[in-house]
Short mmCIF file of C-alpha atoms in Angstrom, two decimals:
data_model
loop_
_atom_site.label_atom_id
_atom_site.label_comp_id
_atom_site.label_asym_id
_atom_site.label_seq_id
_atom_site.Cartn_x
_atom_site.Cartn_y
_atom_site.Cartn_z
CA MET A 10 38.77 -49.87 36.46
CA SER A 11 40.12 -46.42 36.38
CA THR A 12 41.50 -44.82 33.40
CA THR A 13 44.33 -42.11 33.12
CA ILE A 14 45.30 -39.73 30.52
CA SER A 15 48.68 -40.64 28.94
CA ASP A 16 51.68 -38.37 29.22
CA THR A 17 51.40 -38.40 25.08
CA SER A 18 48.01 -36.84 25.31
CA ILE A 19 48.88 -34.14 27.68
CA ARG A 20 51.69 -33.10 26.01
CA SER A 21 49.66 -33.01 22.74
CA GLU A 22 47.12 -30.90 24.36
CA LEU A 23 49.68 -28.42 25.83
CA GLU A 24 51.50 -28.24 22.63
CA SER A 25 48.36 -27.39 20.82
CA ALA A 26 47.64 -24.88 23.59
CA ILE A 27 51.14 -23.25 22.90
CA THR A 28 50.96 -23.27 19.15
CA THR A 29 47.48 -21.61 19.40
CA ALA A 30 48.67 -18.97 21.71
CA LEU A 31 51.65 -18.13 19.51
CA ALA A 32 49.54 -17.85 16.60
CA GLY A 33 47.41 -15.17 17.93
CA GLY A 34 44.32 -14.30 16.24
CA ASP A 35 43.71 -13.43 12.49
CA SER A 36 46.25 -10.84 11.58
CA SER A 37 45.24 -10.90 8.19
CA ARG A 38 42.09 -8.75 8.82
CA TRP A 39 44.36 -5.83 9.42
CA PRO A 40 46.83 -5.55 6.90
CA ALA A 41 48.15 -2.34 7.40
CA LYS A 42 49.51 -3.48 11.09
CA LEU A 43 52.55 -5.41 12.00
CA PRO A 44 51.61 -8.70 14.09
CA VAL A 45 52.24 -8.13 17.68
CA ARG A 46 55.12 -10.56 17.97
CA GLU A 47 56.73 -8.81 14.94
CA ARG A 48 56.48 -5.46 16.85
CA ILE A 49 58.11 -7.30 19.82
CA ALA A 50 60.87 -8.77 17.51
CA LEU A 51 61.51 -5.14 16.28
CA LEU A 52 61.79 -3.73 19.64
CA LEU A 53 64.09 -5.97 21.68
CA ASP A 54 67.43 -7.14 21.02
CA PRO A 55 67.52 -10.65 19.41
CA GLY A 56 66.74 -13.72 21.70
CA SER A 57 66.00 -11.63 24.72
CA TRP A 58 62.32 -11.80 25.00
CA LEU A 59 61.19 -13.82 28.18
CA GLU A 60 57.42 -14.13 28.09
CA ASP A 61 54.87 -14.57 30.94
CA GLY A 62 51.45 -15.82 30.89
CA LEU A 63 51.41 -17.43 27.47
CA LEU A 64 48.57 -19.85 28.21
CA ALA A 65 46.34 -17.24 29.93
CA GLY A 66 42.73 -18.63 29.56
CA ALA A 67 43.89 -21.64 27.48
CA THR A 68 41.51 -23.89 29.35
CA GLY A 69 38.54 -21.43 29.04
CA ASN A 70 37.50 -19.23 26.34
CA ALA A 71 41.02 -19.99 24.46
CA LEU A 72 41.62 -16.35 23.47
CA PRO A 73 45.28 -16.87 22.44
CA ALA A 74 47.12 -15.26 25.36
CA ASP A 75 44.14 -13.52 26.40
CA GLY A 76 45.08 -10.71 23.83
CA VAL A 77 47.98 -9.26 25.46
CA LEU A 78 51.68 -10.18 25.61
CA THR A 79 53.72 -9.48 28.82
CA GLY A 80 57.33 -10.16 29.73
CA VAL A 81 60.71 -8.83 29.77
CA GLY A 82 63.51 -8.27 27.33
CA ARG A 83 66.48 -6.11 26.71
CA ILE A 84 67.01 -2.85 24.56
CA GLU A 85 70.79 -2.23 23.83
CA ASP A 86 71.34 -4.84 26.74
CA ARG A 87 69.06 -2.89 29.06
CA PRO A 88 66.28 -4.89 30.60
CA VAL A 89 62.88 -3.73 30.14
CA ALA A 90 59.48 -4.79 30.81
CA VAL A 91 56.86 -4.92 27.86
CA ILE A 92 53.17 -4.74 27.38
CA ALA A 93 51.98 -5.42 23.95
CA HIS A 94 48.28 -5.57 23.03
CA ASP A 95 47.28 -8.17 20.53
CA PHE A 96 44.74 -6.61 18.16
CA SER A 97 44.07 -10.01 16.26
CA VAL A 98 42.38 -11.27 19.62
CA LYS A 99 39.09 -9.56 20.60
CA ALA A 100 40.37 -6.20 19.11
CA GLY A 101 42.93 -6.37 21.90
CA SER A 102 40.14 -5.83 24.48
CA TRP A 103 40.93 -6.16 28.36
CA GLY A 104 39.29 -8.89 30.24
CA GLU A 105 40.12 -10.22 33.76
CA LEU A 106 43.05 -12.13 32.58
CA THR A 107 44.46 -9.41 30.13
CA CYS A 108 44.08 -7.01 33.42
CA GLU A 109 45.96 -9.55 35.48
CA LYS A 110 48.93 -10.00 33.14
CA GLN A 111 49.29 -6.38 32.86
CA VAL A 112 49.20 -5.85 36.60
CA ARG A 113 51.75 -8.42 37.14
CA ILE A 114 54.20 -7.35 34.83
CA LEU A 115 53.86 -3.38 36.36
CA GLU A 116 54.50 -5.11 39.68
CA ARG A 117 57.51 -6.72 38.43
CA ALA A 118 58.61 -3.34 36.98
CA ASP A 119 57.69 -1.43 40.09
CA ARG A 120 59.68 -4.29 42.34
CA ASP A 121 62.90 -4.48 39.95
CA LEU A 122 62.78 -0.87 38.85
CA LEU A 123 62.48 -1.67 35.11
CA PRO A 124 61.66 0.73 32.38
CA VAL A 125 58.22 -0.42 30.56
CA ILE A 126 57.69 -0.06 26.86
CA TYR A 127 53.61 -0.25 26.01
CA LEU A 128 52.81 -1.50 22.52
CA VAL A 129 49.10 -0.30 22.70
CA ASP A 130 46.73 -1.59 20.36
CA SER A 131 43.45 -2.00 22.25
CA ALA A 132 39.67 -1.53 21.74
CA GLY A 133 39.34 -0.90 25.56
CA GLY A 134 37.49 -3.18 28.16
CA ARG A 135 35.74 -6.31 27.15
CA LEU A 136 32.15 -5.62 28.09
CA THR A 137 31.20 -9.33 28.05
CA ASP A 138 33.77 -9.55 31.04
CA GLN A 139 33.13 -6.25 32.73
CA LEU A 140 33.65 -7.71 36.53
CA GLY A 141 36.92 -8.60 35.24
CA PHE A 142 38.18 -5.35 33.69
CA TYR A 143 36.11 -2.70 35.09
CA SER A 144 35.40 -3.03 39.11
CA GLY A 145 37.89 -5.23 40.73
CA ARG A 146 41.05 -4.58 42.85
CA ARG A 147 43.05 -6.08 40.01
CA GLY A 148 41.32 -4.57 37.01
CA ALA A 149 42.07 -1.40 34.91
CA SER A 150 41.86 0.88 38.18
CA LYS A 151 45.12 -1.30 39.36
CA ILE A 152 46.80 -1.06 36.03
CA PHE A 153 46.54 2.85 36.24
CA GLN A 154 47.49 3.08 39.86
CA LEU A 155 50.76 0.99 39.11
CA GLN A 156 51.55 3.30 36.25
CA ILE A 157 51.25 6.33 38.53
CA ARG A 158 53.40 4.69 41.23
CA LEU A 159 55.94 4.09 38.33
CA SER A 160 55.87 7.64 37.09
CA GLY A 161 59.12 9.34 37.35
CA ARG A 162 60.79 6.26 38.74
CA VAL A 163 61.30 4.37 35.82
CA PRO A 164 60.94 5.56 32.05
CA GLN A 165 57.57 4.61 30.45
CA ILE A 166 57.26 4.90 26.77
CA CYS A 167 54.21 4.25 24.82
CA CYS A 168 53.92 3.16 21.06
CA LEU A 169 50.34 3.67 19.96
CA HIS A 170 49.57 1.17 17.15
CA GLY A 171 45.83 1.27 17.04
CA PRO A 172 43.11 2.56 19.12
CA SER A 173 43.27 3.22 22.78
CA ALA A 174 39.68 3.57 23.77
CA ALA A 175 37.50 4.63 26.56
CA GLY A 176 38.94 3.87 30.07
CA GLY A 177 42.09 2.27 28.30
CA ALA A 178 42.93 5.79 26.81
CA TYR A 179 44.49 6.68 30.04
CA MET A 180 47.25 3.92 29.95
CA PRO A 181 48.96 6.27 27.00
CA ALA A 182 48.25 9.34 29.37
CA PHE A 183 50.16 7.96 32.22
CA THR A 184 53.52 7.59 30.16
CA ASP A 185 56.20 9.77 29.68
CA TRP A 186 55.80 9.75 25.85
CA VAL A 187 53.52 8.74 23.17
CA GLY A 188 54.24 7.87 19.47
CA MET A 189 51.30 7.35 17.38
CA VAL A 190 50.93 5.63 13.94
CA ASN A 191 49.07 7.69 11.48
CA GLY A 192 45.83 6.41 10.15
CA ASN A 193 45.81 3.66 12.81
CA ALA A 194 46.33 5.08 16.10
CA SER A 195 43.53 6.90 18.15
CA MET A 196 43.01 7.92 21.74
CA TYR A 197 39.32 8.60 22.63
CA LEU A 198 37.05 8.22 25.93
CA ALA A 199 33.84 7.36 23.48
CA SER A 200 33.56 6.41 20.05
CA PRO A 201 31.70 8.94 17.42
CA ARG A 202 28.69 6.67 17.76
CA VAL A 203 28.65 6.94 21.37
CA ALA A 204 29.47 10.66 21.30
CA GLU A 205 26.65 11.24 19.07
CA LYS A 206 24.11 9.27 21.13
CA VAL A 207 25.06 11.38 24.23
CA THR A 208 25.75 14.98 22.85
CA GLY A 209 24.07 14.94 19.36
CA GLU A 210 27.43 15.67 17.88
CA ARG A 211 28.49 14.05 14.67
CA THR A 212 32.22 13.54 14.05
CA THR A 213 34.59 11.06 12.73
CA LEU A 214 37.22 8.89 14.55
CA GLU A 215 40.29 10.84 13.11
CA GLU A 216 38.54 14.23 13.74
CA MET A 217 38.05 13.32 17.46
CA GLY A 218 40.81 11.35 18.41
CA GLY A 219 43.45 10.69 15.50
CA ALA A 220 47.14 10.82 15.97
CA THR A 221 47.17 14.34 13.81
CA MET A 222 44.71 15.90 16.27
CA HIS A 223 46.25 14.56 19.27
CA ALA A 224 49.86 15.73 18.21
CA THR A 225 48.75 19.30 17.08
CA VAL A 226 45.70 20.10 19.15
CA SER A 227 45.24 18.22 22.38
CA GLY A 228 49.07 17.49 23.13
CA CYS A 229 48.11 13.76 24.14
CA GLY A 230 50.54 12.73 21.60
CA ASP A 231 54.30 13.41 21.11
CA GLU A 232 54.79 12.70 17.47
CA VAL A 233 53.27 11.07 14.45
CA PHE A 234 54.64 8.40 12.41
CA ASP A 235 53.61 6.36 9.12
CA HIS A 236 54.60 3.08 10.05
CA ASP A 237 54.81 0.57 13.11
CA TRP A 238 58.51 0.19 12.69
CA GLN A 239 59.25 3.98 12.90
CA VAL A 240 57.35 4.31 16.03
CA ILE A 241 59.07 1.31 17.69
CA ALA A 242 62.54 2.83 16.60
CA ALA A 243 61.89 6.15 18.00
CA ALA A 244 60.89 4.50 21.25
CA ARG A 245 64.14 2.65 21.21
CA LEU A 246 66.01 5.77 20.50
CA LEU A 247 64.29 7.86 23.17
CA LEU A 248 65.25 5.37 25.76
CA SER A 249 68.82 6.03 24.95
CA TYR A 250 68.64 9.53 26.50
CA LEU A 251 67.02 8.19 29.67
CA PRO A 252 68.51 6.51 32.78
CA ASP A 253 67.32 2.97 33.94
CA ASP A 254 65.73 4.55 36.80
CA TRP A 255 65.42 7.67 38.74
CA ARG A 256 68.39 6.70 40.93
CA SER A 257 70.85 6.78 38.06
CA ALA A 258 72.06 9.16 35.43
CA PRO A 259 71.74 8.75 31.66
CA LYS A 260 74.68 7.00 30.01
CA LEU A 261 77.30 8.75 28.64
CA THR A 262 77.85 8.50 24.77
CA ALA A 263 80.97 9.52 22.62
CA PRO A 264 81.12 13.13 22.02
CA ARG A 265 80.33 14.50 18.57
CA GLU A 266 81.06 17.90 17.16
CA PRO A 267 77.83 19.88 16.15
CA GLU A 268 76.07 19.50 12.93
CA ILE A 269 77.10 23.15 12.10
CA THR A 270 79.84 24.92 13.66
CA GLU A 271 79.55 28.38 11.63
CA TRP A 272 77.73 31.25 13.31
CA GLU A 273 76.39 33.53 10.52
CA PRO A 274 76.58 37.25 11.75
CA ASP A 275 72.68 37.50 11.30
CA LEU A 276 72.01 34.01 12.57
CA ILE A 277 70.25 35.93 15.58
CA PRO A 278 69.07 39.49 14.20
CA GLU A 279 69.72 42.47 16.49
CA ASP A 280 66.34 43.59 15.74
CA PRO A 281 64.08 41.83 18.48
CA ASN A 282 61.06 41.63 16.20
CA GLN A 283 62.73 39.96 13.58
CA SER A 284 62.17 36.12 13.56
CA TYR A 285 64.40 33.34 13.20
CA ASP A 286 64.39 29.36 13.98
CA VAL A 287 65.80 28.67 17.23
CA ARG A 288 66.65 25.23 16.11
CA ASP A 289 69.42 26.74 14.05
CA VAL A 290 70.87 27.78 17.39
CA ILE A 291 70.46 24.18 18.77
CA SER A 292 72.00 22.61 15.79
CA ARG A 293 75.31 24.75 16.54
CA VAL A 294 75.17 23.97 20.12
CA VAL A 295 74.63 20.19 20.52
CA ASP A 296 76.38 17.01 19.20
CA ALA A 297 75.30 16.15 15.55
CA GLY A 298 71.98 14.52 14.93
CA SER A 299 71.43 14.04 18.86
CA PHE A 300 68.33 16.43 19.07
CA PHE A 301 65.38 14.30 19.96
CA GLU A 302 62.30 16.98 19.94
CA ILE A 303 59.37 16.23 22.09
CA LYS A 304 55.87 17.40 21.12
CA SER A 305 57.29 19.14 18.02
CA ALA A 306 54.00 19.76 16.26
CA TRP A 307 52.09 21.14 19.41
CA ALA A 308 52.68 24.25 21.11
CA THR A 309 55.20 25.31 18.51
CA GLU A 310 56.09 28.60 19.96
CA ILE A 311 58.29 26.49 22.51
CA VAL A 312 60.74 23.99 21.49
CA CYS A 313 61.72 20.89 24.10
CA GLY A 314 63.52 18.02 23.51
CA PHE A 315 66.72 16.12 24.74
CA ALA A 316 69.96 16.43 23.08
CA ARG A 317 73.66 15.44 23.91
CA LEU A 318 76.20 17.89 24.80
CA HIS A 319 79.89 16.42 24.56
CA GLY A 320 78.05 12.98 24.75
CA ARG A 321 76.13 13.97 27.96
CA THR A 322 72.24 13.97 27.97
CA VAL A 323 70.71 17.46 28.38
CA GLY A 324 67.20 18.90 28.17
CA LEU A 325 66.57 21.77 26.16
CA VAL A 326 63.79 24.31 26.77
CA ALA A 327 63.76 27.08 24.25
CA ASN A 328 61.60 30.00 22.97
CA GLN A 329 60.77 29.91 19.30
CA PRO A 330 60.84 33.45 17.58
CA ALA A 331 59.64 32.11 14.57
CA VAL A 332 56.16 31.29 15.84
CA ARG A 333 54.00 33.73 17.42
CA SER A 334 57.17 35.67 18.43
CA GLY A 335 58.22 32.96 20.98
CA ALA A 336 55.51 34.30 23.46
CA ILE A 337 54.41 31.68 26.03
CA PHE A 338 50.71 30.56 25.57
CA VAL A 339 48.50 28.27 27.82
CA ASP A 340 49.83 24.85 26.01
CA SER A 341 53.32 26.07 25.61
CA ALA A 342 53.45 26.60 29.39
CA ASP A 343 51.99 23.05 30.06
CA LYS A 344 54.46 21.75 27.43
CA ALA A 345 57.11 23.13 29.04
CA ALA A 346 56.25 22.10 32.62
CA ARG A 347 55.73 18.59 31.61
CA PHE A 348 59.31 18.42 29.98
CA ILE A 349 60.75 20.24 32.85
CA SER A 350 59.42 17.66 35.17
CA MET A 351 60.36 14.67 33.33
CA SER A 352 63.89 16.21 32.74
CA ASP A 353 64.05 16.55 36.59
CA ALA A 354 62.78 13.11 37.23
CA TYR A 355 65.45 11.20 35.19
CA ASN A 356 68.36 13.54 36.61
CA ILE A 357 68.79 15.33 33.24
CA PRO A 358 70.47 18.78 33.43
CA LEU A 359 68.35 21.77 31.94
CA ILE A 360 69.41 24.53 29.48
CA PHE A 361 67.04 27.17 28.86
CA LEU A 362 67.43 29.24 25.69
CA GLN A 363 65.52 32.41 25.89
CA ASP A 364 64.27 34.60 23.48
CA VAL A 365 60.82 35.64 24.87
CA PRO A 366 58.54 38.55 24.79
CA GLY A 367 56.77 37.46 27.87
CA PHE A 368 53.41 35.60 28.29
CA MET A 369 50.77 36.23 25.87
CA VAL A 370 48.42 39.03 27.16
CA GLY A 371 44.79 39.70 26.26
CA VAL A 372 41.35 38.93 27.17
CA ALA A 373 40.95 35.41 25.60
CA ILE A 374 44.30 34.40 27.03
CA GLU A 375 43.02 35.60 30.52
CA ARG A 376 39.97 33.74 30.16
CA GLN A 377 42.09 30.46 29.31
CA GLY A 378 44.12 30.81 32.65
CA ILE A 379 47.33 31.99 31.40
CA ILE A 380 48.22 32.96 34.98
CA ARG A 381 47.26 29.40 36.07
CA HIS A 382 49.25 27.62 33.46
CA GLY A 383 52.21 29.88 33.63
CA ALA A 384 52.48 29.17 37.20
CA LYS A 385 52.68 25.49 36.53
CA MET A 386 55.69 26.17 34.31
CA VAL A 387 57.41 28.37 36.89
CA THR A 388 56.40 25.73 39.77
CA ALA A 389 58.15 22.88 37.54
CA MET A 390 61.15 25.00 36.85
CA ALA A 391 61.70 26.10 40.34
CA SER A 392 61.09 22.63 41.82
CA ALA A 393 64.03 21.17 39.48
CA GLU A 394 66.83 20.13 41.29
CA VAL A 395 68.92 19.08 38.38
CA PRO A 396 71.66 21.68 37.31
CA LYS A 397 70.08 24.58 35.38
CA PHE A 398 71.64 26.93 32.96
CA SER A 399 69.96 30.01 31.51
CA VAL A 400 71.11 31.54 28.21
CA VAL A 401 69.69 34.68 26.71
CA LEU A 402 69.70 34.63 23.21
CA ARG A 403 68.39 37.94 22.67
CA LYS A 404 65.19 39.41 24.43
CA ALA A 405 64.13 37.99 27.98
CA TYR A 406 61.10 40.20 28.79
CA ALA A 407 58.38 40.46 31.51
CA ALA A 408 57.45 37.20 33.46
CA GLY A 409 58.67 35.08 30.66
CA PHE A 410 62.12 35.81 31.72
CA TYR A 411 61.08 34.35 35.15
CA ALA A 412 59.53 31.35 33.57
CA MET A 413 62.72 30.68 31.47
CA CYS A 414 64.95 30.22 34.71
CA ALA A 415 65.81 33.94 35.91
CA PRO A 416 68.62 34.28 38.39
CA GLY A 417 66.32 34.02 41.41
CA PHE A 418 65.46 30.50 40.40
CA GLU A 419 69.20 29.55 41.07
CA PRO A 420 70.60 28.35 37.56
CA ARG A 421 74.40 27.44 37.79
CA ALA A 422 74.76 30.34 35.45
CA THR A 423 72.92 32.91 33.65
CA ILE A 424 74.80 33.24 30.00
CA ALA A 425 74.13 36.00 27.53
CA LEU A 426 75.06 36.37 24.02
CA PRO A 427 75.98 39.87 23.02
CA THR A 428 72.45 40.18 21.28
CA ALA A 429 70.64 39.81 24.88
CA THR A 430 68.57 42.31 26.68
CA ILE A 431 66.83 41.89 29.86
CA GLY A 432 64.10 43.84 31.24
CA PRO A 433 60.27 44.06 32.46
CA MET A 434 59.36 44.99 28.74
CA SER A 435 60.60 46.15 25.50
CA PRO A 436 62.40 49.66 25.59
CA GLU A 437 59.25 50.81 23.36
CA ALA A 438 56.87 49.60 25.60
CA SER A 439 58.56 50.75 28.47
CA VAL A 440 58.46 54.51 27.07
CA ASN A 441 54.80 54.46 26.30
CA ALA A 442 53.88 53.23 29.70
CA VAL A 443 56.16 55.59 31.76
CA TYR A 444 55.74 58.90 29.51
CA ALA A 445 52.17 58.50 27.92
CA ASN A 446 50.94 61.55 29.20
CA LYS A 447 54.19 63.67 28.49
CA ILE A 448 54.09 62.09 24.91
CA ALA A 449 50.44 63.32 24.52
CA GLU A 450 51.24 66.90 25.43
CA ILE A 451 53.82 67.24 22.55
CA ALA A 452 52.03 68.45 19.74
CA ASP A 453 54.87 69.07 17.20
CA PRO A 454 55.37 65.63 15.32
CA ALA A 455 58.98 65.89 15.07
CA GLU A 456 59.55 67.01 18.60
CA ARG A 457 57.40 64.00 19.74
CA GLU A 458 59.49 61.73 17.52
CA SER A 459 62.79 62.92 18.95
CA TYR A 460 61.53 62.81 22.46
CA ILE A 461 60.33 59.32 22.16
CA ALA A 462 63.68 58.26 20.37
CA ALA A 463 65.41 59.83 23.50
CA ARG A 464 63.66 58.02 26.15
CA THR A 465 63.90 54.79 24.27
CA ALA A 466 67.65 55.06 23.98
CA GLU A 467 67.68 55.46 27.79
CA GLN A 468 65.33 52.59 28.54
CA ALA A 469 67.77 50.60 26.17
CA ALA A 470 70.75 51.37 28.20
CA ASP A 471 68.87 50.56 31.50
CA ILE A 472 67.93 46.89 30.17
CA GLY A 473 71.57 46.36 28.36
CA LEU A 474 74.10 43.87 29.09
CA LEU A 475 76.44 46.40 30.52
CA ARG A 476 74.12 47.22 33.06
CA MET A 477 72.92 43.70 33.61
CA GLY A 478 76.61 42.47 34.04
CA SER A 479 77.47 45.20 36.54
CA HIS A 480 74.56 44.03 38.68
CA LEU A 481 75.23 40.40 38.45
CA VAL A 482 72.15 39.72 36.68
CA VAL A 483 74.30 38.15 34.03
CA ASP A 484 77.37 36.08 35.02
CA THR A 485 79.20 36.02 31.69
CA VAL A 486 78.79 37.37 28.17
CA VAL A 487 80.09 34.68 25.38
CA GLN A 488 80.04 35.18 21.69
CA PRO A 489 77.85 32.77 19.88
CA GLU A 490 80.63 30.32 18.51
CA ARG A 491 81.70 29.82 22.14
CA LEU A 492 78.47 28.86 23.72
CA ARG A 493 78.80 25.43 23.21
CA ALA A 494 82.13 25.10 24.87
CA GLU A 495 81.01 27.34 27.74
CA LEU A 496 78.11 25.02 28.25
CA ILE A 497 80.28 21.99 28.17
CA GLU A 498 82.65 23.23 30.71
CA ARG A 499 80.16 24.35 33.05
CA LEU A 500 78.16 21.29 32.97
CA ALA A 501 81.30 19.27 33.71
CA HIS A 502 81.73 21.42 36.75
CA ALA A 503 78.33 20.41 37.88
CA GLY A 504 78.73 16.72 37.24
CA GLN A 505 78.92 15.86 40.97
CA TRP A 506 75.55 17.26 42.06
CA GLU A 507 73.23 15.46 44.43
CA ARG A 508 69.67 15.81 45.41
CA ARG A 509 69.11 17.58 48.70
CA PRO A 510 67.46 15.09 51.18
CA PRO A 511 63.31 15.84 50.98
CA SER A 512 62.12 18.35 53.18
CA ARG A 513 58.42 17.92 52.12
CA HIS A 514 56.19 15.57 50.40
CA HIS A 515 55.52 17.56 47.22
CA VAL A 516 54.47 21.12 46.15
CA ILE A 517 50.89 21.78 45.47
CA SER A 518 50.67 22.25 41.89
CA PRO A 519 48.62 24.98 40.20
CA VAL A 520 45.55 23.22 38.68
#
């Protein structure tokens, strides 16, 4: 006599498996962290979460959802794909099914051109399932291949809530922005214990791969937050500046007046050696409260970020005279290059705010490869097809002028404030270079000082605005309080731009 399992028994077994999967692991072991489903609830519009693969592994090792939640939802009614690791399940580690779920949602994002939000909290590959995550065609390498395929086609935003270890550390690295939760988030290729075994070096996790280190030293992190909800709120905000995909433009918002409208006479000092904070200029140009800075604590001699200008998203690249005179170093060149590429990928016009003495010089910086890194910045800027506008706030010297979108790189306009000077070097440095022998021959100190002053005045006139305007280096000179209106009007005239048909695959970027 044959026996059958009753429908009631099947339903009961299924309901039990669903309940187990929804419950996840023991989140009480990590009291400083929000449970993964609460993170998703904060990220997405209420009621919009559609999950795939909830019962992954339910008949095998019974790991709830196999340690990762994948699906689609909406942010401000915009569809997005989501990958969210559940650290309460095997520390969010990746096995065969964990990888398969991530591959499938990334394939869907690739097919449907969906932005991807990553809520990363994973100890890396599950070593008890290394064939599943490591070497197969649909393991971690396939995840990275899809991330790279999506790069520049849809926004990819990472909230790093916990570890991102070993090979899995590359998941955040392939995204457009990484926000890290202080005290919990970390990125590292090997743990301190492994590093000590291999190299003999003793260190701490925070020192080697913590949030502050990555946001200030390595540049792998964009911003540090104190709580899970803060990094999620920042991810939602960042998405509002970006389009759905590479074919579209960011949505317009209601215009707002700047946070500050008054320009003090000495806001930008006439003395090119006197510092000031370029953010004070930005706050008088862009819509109030709209500046979203990228990598604010790394390579701080350059400031990059998104903002809105009369409701339209723009990308800002600004030299920062308050830090190392605003000279361009290795890291700041890389920071600018990546931000320029991101803006161009997502059809965001670029505004360069110049106050630059040039690229940094000296033995140490040459050994670091400043030429190579500077070439990356120039390549990114020259390759960007979005409308570009160059604003010379004060000094624009040497190759720094080139990197910040000189006229030869086809900005829609080169706009200067009355404080601007443009030249291969400062008048004082030029005099020293051109007349060094003559100056050395003058024995009388007063005569020497008079000679230097006269030659310096000549050089200053040669790089002054009148000369630059007469030779069409500068298109227009505006008073500071008119700069915002000038940019708004010129941006409106560039509103119908289209990309040229592709003529090659891509440039060969400097290493």
